[in-house]
Short mmCIF file of C-alpha atoms in Angstrom, two decimals:
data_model
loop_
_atom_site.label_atom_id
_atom_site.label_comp_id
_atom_site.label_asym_id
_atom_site.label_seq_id
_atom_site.Cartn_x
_atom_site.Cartn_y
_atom_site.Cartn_z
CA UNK G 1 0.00 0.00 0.00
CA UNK G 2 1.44 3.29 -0.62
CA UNK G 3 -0.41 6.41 0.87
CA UNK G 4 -1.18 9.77 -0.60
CA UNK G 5 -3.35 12.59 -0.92
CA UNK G 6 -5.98 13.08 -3.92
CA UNK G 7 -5.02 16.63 -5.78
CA UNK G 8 -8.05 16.08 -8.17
CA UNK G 9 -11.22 14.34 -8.30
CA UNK G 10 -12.81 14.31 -11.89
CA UNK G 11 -15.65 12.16 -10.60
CA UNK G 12 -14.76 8.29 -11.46
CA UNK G 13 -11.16 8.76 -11.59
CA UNK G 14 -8.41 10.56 -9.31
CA UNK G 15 -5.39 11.67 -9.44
CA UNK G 16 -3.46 10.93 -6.30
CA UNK G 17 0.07 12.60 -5.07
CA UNK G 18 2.61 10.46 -2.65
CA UNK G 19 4.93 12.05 -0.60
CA UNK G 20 8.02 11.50 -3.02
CA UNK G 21 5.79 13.75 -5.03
CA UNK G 22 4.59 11.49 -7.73
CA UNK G 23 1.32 11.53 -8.94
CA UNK G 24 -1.05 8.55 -9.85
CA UNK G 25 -4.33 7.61 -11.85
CA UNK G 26 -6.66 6.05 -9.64
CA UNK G 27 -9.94 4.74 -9.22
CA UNK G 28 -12.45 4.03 -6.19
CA UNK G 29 -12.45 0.33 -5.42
CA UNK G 30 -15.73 -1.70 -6.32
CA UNK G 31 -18.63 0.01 -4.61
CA UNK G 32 -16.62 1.74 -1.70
CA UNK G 33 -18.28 4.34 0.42
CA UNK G 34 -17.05 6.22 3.09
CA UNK G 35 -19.27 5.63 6.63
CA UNK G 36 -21.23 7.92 7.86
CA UNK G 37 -21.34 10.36 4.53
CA UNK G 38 -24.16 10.47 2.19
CA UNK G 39 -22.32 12.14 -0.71
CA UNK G 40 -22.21 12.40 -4.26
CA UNK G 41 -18.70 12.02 -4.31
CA UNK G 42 -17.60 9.47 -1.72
CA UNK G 43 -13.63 11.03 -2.70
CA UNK G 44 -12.57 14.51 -2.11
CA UNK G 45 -9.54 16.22 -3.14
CA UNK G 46 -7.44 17.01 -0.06
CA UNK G 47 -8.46 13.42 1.28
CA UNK G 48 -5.40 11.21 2.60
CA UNK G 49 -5.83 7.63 1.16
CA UNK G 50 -4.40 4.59 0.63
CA UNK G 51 -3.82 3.18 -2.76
CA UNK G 52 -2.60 -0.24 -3.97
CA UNK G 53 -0.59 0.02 -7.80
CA UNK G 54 -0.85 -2.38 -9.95
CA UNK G 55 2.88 -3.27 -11.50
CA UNK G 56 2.20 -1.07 -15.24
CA UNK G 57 -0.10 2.12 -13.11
CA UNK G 58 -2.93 1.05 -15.60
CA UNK G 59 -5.37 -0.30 -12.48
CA UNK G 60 -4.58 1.63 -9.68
CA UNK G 61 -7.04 1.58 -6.52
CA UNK G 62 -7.42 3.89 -4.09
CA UNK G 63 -8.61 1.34 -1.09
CA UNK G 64 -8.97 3.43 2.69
CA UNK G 65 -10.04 6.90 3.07
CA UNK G 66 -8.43 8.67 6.57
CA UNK G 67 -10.60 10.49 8.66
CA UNK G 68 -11.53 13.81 7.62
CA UNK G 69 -10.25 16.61 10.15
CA UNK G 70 -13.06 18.66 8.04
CA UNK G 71 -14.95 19.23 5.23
CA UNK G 72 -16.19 22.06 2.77
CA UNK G 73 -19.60 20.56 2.40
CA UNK G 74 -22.97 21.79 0.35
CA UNK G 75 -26.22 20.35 -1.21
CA UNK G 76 -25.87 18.40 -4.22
CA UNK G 77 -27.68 20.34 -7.14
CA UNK G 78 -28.92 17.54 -8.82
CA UNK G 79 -29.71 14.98 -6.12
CA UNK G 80 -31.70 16.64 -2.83
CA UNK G 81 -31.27 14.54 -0.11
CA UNK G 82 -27.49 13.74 -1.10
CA UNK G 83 -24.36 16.26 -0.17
CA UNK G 84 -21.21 17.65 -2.53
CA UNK G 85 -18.41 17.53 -0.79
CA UNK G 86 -15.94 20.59 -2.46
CA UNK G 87 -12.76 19.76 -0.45
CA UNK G 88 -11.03 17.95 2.39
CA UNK G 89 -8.79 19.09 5.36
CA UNK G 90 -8.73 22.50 4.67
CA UNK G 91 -6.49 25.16 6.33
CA UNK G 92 -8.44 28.21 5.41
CA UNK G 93 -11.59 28.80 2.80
CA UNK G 94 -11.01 32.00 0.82
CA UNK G 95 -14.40 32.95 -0.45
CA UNK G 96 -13.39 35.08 -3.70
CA UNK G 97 -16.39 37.06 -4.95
CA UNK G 98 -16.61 40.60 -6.94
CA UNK G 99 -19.08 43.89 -6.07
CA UNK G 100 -19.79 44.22 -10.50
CA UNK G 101 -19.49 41.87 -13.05
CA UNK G 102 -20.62 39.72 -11.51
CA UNK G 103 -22.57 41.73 -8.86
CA UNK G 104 -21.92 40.78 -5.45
CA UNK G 105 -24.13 38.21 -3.92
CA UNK G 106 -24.31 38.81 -0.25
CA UNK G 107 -26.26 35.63 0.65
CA UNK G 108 -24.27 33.37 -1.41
CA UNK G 109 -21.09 34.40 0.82
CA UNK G 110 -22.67 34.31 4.25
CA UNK G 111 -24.12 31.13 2.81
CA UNK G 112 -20.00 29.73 2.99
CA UNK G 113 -19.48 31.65 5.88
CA UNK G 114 -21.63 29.77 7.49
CA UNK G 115 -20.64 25.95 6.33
CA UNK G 116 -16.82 27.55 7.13
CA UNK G 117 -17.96 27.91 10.74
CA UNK G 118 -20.32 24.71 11.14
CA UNK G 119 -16.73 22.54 9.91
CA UNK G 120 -14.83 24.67 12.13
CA UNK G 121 -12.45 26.11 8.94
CA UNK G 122 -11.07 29.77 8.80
CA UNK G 123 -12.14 31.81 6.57
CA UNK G 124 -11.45 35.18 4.97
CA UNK G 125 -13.15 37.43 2.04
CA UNK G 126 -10.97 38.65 -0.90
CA UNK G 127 -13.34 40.98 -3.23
CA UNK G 128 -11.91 40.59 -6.77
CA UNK G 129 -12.14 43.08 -9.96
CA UNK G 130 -11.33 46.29 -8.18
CA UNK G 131 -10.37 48.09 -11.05
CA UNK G 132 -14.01 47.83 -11.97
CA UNK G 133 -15.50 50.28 -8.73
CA UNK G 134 -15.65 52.94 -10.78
CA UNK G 135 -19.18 53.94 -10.23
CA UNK G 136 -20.89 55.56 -7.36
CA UNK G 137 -22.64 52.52 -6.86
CA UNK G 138 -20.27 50.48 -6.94
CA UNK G 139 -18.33 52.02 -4.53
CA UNK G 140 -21.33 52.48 -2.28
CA UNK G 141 -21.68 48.43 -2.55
CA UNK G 142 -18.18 48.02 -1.70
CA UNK G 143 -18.17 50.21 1.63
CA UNK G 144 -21.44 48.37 2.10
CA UNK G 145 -19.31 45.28 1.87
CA UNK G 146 -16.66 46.14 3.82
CA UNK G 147 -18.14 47.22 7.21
CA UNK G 148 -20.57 44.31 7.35
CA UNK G 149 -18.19 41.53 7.44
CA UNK G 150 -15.81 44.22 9.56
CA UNK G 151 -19.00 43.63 12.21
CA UNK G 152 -18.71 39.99 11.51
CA UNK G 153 -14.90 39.69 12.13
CA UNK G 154 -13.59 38.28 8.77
CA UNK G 155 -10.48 39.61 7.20
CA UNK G 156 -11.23 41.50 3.93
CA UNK G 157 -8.73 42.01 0.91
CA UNK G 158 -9.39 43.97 -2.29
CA UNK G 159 -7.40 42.70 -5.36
CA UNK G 160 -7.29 43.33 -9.32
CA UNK G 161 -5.28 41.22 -11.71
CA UNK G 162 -5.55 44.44 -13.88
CA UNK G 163 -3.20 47.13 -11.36
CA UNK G 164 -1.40 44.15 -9.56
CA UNK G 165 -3.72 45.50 -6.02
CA UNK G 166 -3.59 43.16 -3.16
CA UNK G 167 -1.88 40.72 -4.92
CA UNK G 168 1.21 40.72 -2.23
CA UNK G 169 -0.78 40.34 -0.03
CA UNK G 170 -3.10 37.73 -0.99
CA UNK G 171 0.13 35.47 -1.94
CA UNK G 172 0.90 36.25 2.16
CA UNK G 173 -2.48 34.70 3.16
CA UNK G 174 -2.06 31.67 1.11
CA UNK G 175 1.49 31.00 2.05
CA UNK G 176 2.43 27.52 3.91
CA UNK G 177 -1.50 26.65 3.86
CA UNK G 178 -4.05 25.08 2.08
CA UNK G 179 -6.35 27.17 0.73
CA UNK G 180 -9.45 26.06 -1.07
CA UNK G 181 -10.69 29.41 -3.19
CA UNK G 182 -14.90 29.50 -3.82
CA UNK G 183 -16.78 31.30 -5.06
CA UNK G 184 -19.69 32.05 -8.19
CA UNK G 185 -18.62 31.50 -11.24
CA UNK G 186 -17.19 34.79 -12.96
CA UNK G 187 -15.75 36.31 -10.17
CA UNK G 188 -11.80 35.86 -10.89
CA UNK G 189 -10.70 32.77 -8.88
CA UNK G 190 -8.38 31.30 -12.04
CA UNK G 191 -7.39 34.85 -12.99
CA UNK G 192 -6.64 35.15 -9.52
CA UNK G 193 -4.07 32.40 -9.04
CA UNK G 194 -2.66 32.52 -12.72
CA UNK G 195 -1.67 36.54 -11.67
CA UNK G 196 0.20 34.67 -8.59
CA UNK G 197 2.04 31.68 -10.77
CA UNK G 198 1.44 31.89 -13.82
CA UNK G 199 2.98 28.71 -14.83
CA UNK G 200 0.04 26.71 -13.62
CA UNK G 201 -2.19 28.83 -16.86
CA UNK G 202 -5.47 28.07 -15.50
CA UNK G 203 -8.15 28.35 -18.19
CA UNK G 204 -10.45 31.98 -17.55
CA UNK G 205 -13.51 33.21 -19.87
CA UNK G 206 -15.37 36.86 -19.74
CA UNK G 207 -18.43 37.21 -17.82
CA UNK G 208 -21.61 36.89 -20.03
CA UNK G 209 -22.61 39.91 -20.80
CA UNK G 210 -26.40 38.31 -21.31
CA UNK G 211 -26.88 37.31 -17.74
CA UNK G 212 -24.11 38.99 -15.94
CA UNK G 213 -23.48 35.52 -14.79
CA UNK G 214 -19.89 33.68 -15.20
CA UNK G 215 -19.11 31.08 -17.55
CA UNK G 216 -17.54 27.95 -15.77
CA UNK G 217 -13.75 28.04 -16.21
CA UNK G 218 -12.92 25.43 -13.83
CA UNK G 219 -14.65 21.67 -14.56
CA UNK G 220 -13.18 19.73 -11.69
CA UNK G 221 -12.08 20.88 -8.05
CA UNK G 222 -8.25 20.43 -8.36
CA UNK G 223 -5.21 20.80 -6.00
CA UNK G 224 -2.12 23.15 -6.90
CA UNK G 225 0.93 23.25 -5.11
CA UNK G 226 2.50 27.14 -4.64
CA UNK G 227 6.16 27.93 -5.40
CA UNK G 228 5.92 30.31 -2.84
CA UNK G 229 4.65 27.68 0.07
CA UNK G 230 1.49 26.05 0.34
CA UNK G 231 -1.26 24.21 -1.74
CA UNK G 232 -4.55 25.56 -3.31
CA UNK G 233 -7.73 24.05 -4.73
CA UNK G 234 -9.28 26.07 -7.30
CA UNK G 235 -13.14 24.76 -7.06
CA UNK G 236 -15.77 25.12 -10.18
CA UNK G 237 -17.90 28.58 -10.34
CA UNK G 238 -20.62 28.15 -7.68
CA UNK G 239 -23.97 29.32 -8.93
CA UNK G 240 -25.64 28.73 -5.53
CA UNK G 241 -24.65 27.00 -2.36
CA UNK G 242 -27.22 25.00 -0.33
CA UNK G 243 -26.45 24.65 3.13
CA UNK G 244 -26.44 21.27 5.37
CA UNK G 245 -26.04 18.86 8.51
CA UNK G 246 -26.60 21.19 10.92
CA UNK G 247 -29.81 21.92 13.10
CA UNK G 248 -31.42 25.16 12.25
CA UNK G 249 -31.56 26.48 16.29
CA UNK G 250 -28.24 26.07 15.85
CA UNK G 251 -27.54 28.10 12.82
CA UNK G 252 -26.96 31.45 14.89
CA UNK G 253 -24.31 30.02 16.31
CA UNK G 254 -22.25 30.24 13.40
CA UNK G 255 -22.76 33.76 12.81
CA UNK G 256 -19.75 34.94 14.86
CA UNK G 257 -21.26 38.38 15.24
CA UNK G 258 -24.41 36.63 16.80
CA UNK G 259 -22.03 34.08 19.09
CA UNK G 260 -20.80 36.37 21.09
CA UNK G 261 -24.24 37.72 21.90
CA UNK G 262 -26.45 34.60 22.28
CA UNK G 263 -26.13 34.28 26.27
CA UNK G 264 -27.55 37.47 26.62
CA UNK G 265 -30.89 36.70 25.11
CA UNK G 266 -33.56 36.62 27.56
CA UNK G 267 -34.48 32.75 26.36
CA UNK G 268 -32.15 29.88 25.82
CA UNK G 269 -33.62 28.87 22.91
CA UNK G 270 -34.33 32.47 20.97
CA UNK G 271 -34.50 31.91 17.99
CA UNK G 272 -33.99 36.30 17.12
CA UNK G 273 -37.09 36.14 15.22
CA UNK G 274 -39.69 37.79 17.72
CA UNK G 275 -38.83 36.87 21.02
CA UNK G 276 -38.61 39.67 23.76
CA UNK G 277 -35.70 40.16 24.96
CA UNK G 278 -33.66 39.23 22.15
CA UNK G 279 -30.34 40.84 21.98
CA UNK G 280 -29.34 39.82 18.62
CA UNK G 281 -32.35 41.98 17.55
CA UNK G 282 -30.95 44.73 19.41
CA UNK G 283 -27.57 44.89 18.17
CA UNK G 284 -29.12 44.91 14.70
CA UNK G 285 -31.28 47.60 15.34
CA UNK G 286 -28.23 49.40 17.26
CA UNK G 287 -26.10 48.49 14.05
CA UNK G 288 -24.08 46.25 15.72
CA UNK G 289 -25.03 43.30 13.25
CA UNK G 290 -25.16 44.29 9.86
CA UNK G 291 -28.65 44.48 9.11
CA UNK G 292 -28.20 42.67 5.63
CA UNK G 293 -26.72 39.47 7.45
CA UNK G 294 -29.52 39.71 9.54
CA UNK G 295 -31.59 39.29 6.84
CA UNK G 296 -29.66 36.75 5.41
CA UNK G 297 -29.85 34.29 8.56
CA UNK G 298 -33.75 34.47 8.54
CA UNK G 299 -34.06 33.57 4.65
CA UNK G 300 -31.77 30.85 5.48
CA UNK G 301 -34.09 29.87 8.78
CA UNK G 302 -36.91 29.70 6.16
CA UNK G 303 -35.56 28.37 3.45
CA UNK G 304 -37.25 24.95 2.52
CA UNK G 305 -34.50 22.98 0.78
CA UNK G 306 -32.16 23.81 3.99
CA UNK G 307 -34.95 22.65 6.50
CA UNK G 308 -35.35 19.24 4.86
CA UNK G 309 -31.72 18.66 5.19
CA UNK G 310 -32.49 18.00 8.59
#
């Protein structure tokens, strides 16, 4: 048995890298299934495994899965009751979206944000395509932006691959860790990491100018290693991100800006809807929680497809 760790998943076949730093064509063995997870994709890049090689590489089998020490999980798109899992044993999520072109989707982030805090990852916000905040709108969007996940506590960078902005220091954040960058589709992830090693030429594509939606650059979730230190996973364009296997009272809790508040409701089990006493609905109303992630947790709270998960 030789043991490795699977840098890309195309669905039925893997591609698995050993510690000597060779890289191998795998498949899952027979019907294999990991215990315990109801997922599309039973194998995850960033999962340690065991494979056996066969003595020409043509048959290799990847035949144990370690234990995960987390997960970037979301609802399958095509099968409802059955999970996606994006990537394994993740250092830090980097949620990579844009304010225009695409516009910024606030729900889609906190949406992360909030499977990054259920699975206990890091997480930080880098808003891409600053060149384009030309506008007054834009720019208004952008502050916007900024001070509502300042009040939630996540680090924020601004970058362009046009003026070279942030770009230092977004090669800082990734450095010695892996990062797994998400996002909607459009919003610069492969522009992104080609600006920071070009060598690896990632495949990018203009948004549609029909839609204002991006075109999918990136087919299959795939690990990268960095010259500068540390390893990256550049995931497909995300065009929404359903949220699992966690109990809705519990969602709150993994709105850090909420945490630190819940003990001072007046009930144990306020749910900051209408409750008396409820000082989550104060500190909104005092503009201590952004009022737009406020909103955010309630469509969540009644969103059908996330209840049924339960």
């Amino acid at each position: 048995m030789v043991q490795g760790v699977v840098v890309k998943s195309t669905g039925s076949w893997y591609k698995v890298r050993t510690p000597d730093g060779q890289v191998y064509d795998c498949r899952l063995k027979g019907k294999f299934r990991q215990k315990g997870i109801k997922s599309t994709n039973p194998v995850a890049v960033g999962d340690e495994v065991a494979i056996k090689l066969s003595d020409d590489n043509s048959e290799n089998v990847i035949v144990d899965i370690a234990d995960r020490k987390n997960a970037l999980i979301r609802k399958s798109t095509k099968l409802s009751k059955q999970t996606h899992i994006i990537a394994s044993n993740v250092d830090q999520i980097v949620v990579i979206s844009s304010i225009v072109d695409p516009k910024v989707a606030f729900g889609f982030i906190d949406r992360i944000l909030v499977s990054a805090e259920a699975y206990r990852i890091p997480a930080l916000i880098v808003f891409n395509k600053f060149d384009l905040c030309r506008s007054d709108p834009a720019i208004d969007t952008l502050a916007e932006a900024l001070a509502i996940y300042d009040l939630a506590g996540y680090p924020v960078l601004l970058t362009s691959t046009k003026t070279g902005k942030g770009l230092e220091e977004f090669k800082a954040l990734l450095h010695d860790k892996y990062s797994v960058l998400t996002g909607q589709s459009g919003v610069g992830k492969s522009s992104l990491i080609n600006a920071i090693q070009s060598d690896l030429d990632l495949k990018t594509a203009d948004v549609s100018g029909y839609n204002d939606k991006g075109q999918h650059t990136t087919t299959f979730a795939e690990m990268h290693e960095l010259d500068f230190g540390g390893f990256i996973t550049d995931t497909p364009g995300l065009r929404s991100f359903g949220v699992v296997d966690f109990e809705k009272e519990h969602l709150s809790h993994y709105f850090p800006e909420m945490r630190e508040r819940i003990q001072d409701c007046k009930f144990n089990n306020c749910m900051h809807i209408n409750e008396p006493g409820c000082a989550i609905k104060k500190a909104v109303e005092e503009g201590e929680i952004a009022g737009r992630r406020y909103d955010n947790y309630i469509e969540m709270l009644n969103d059908d497809s996330f209840q049924k998960q339960f």
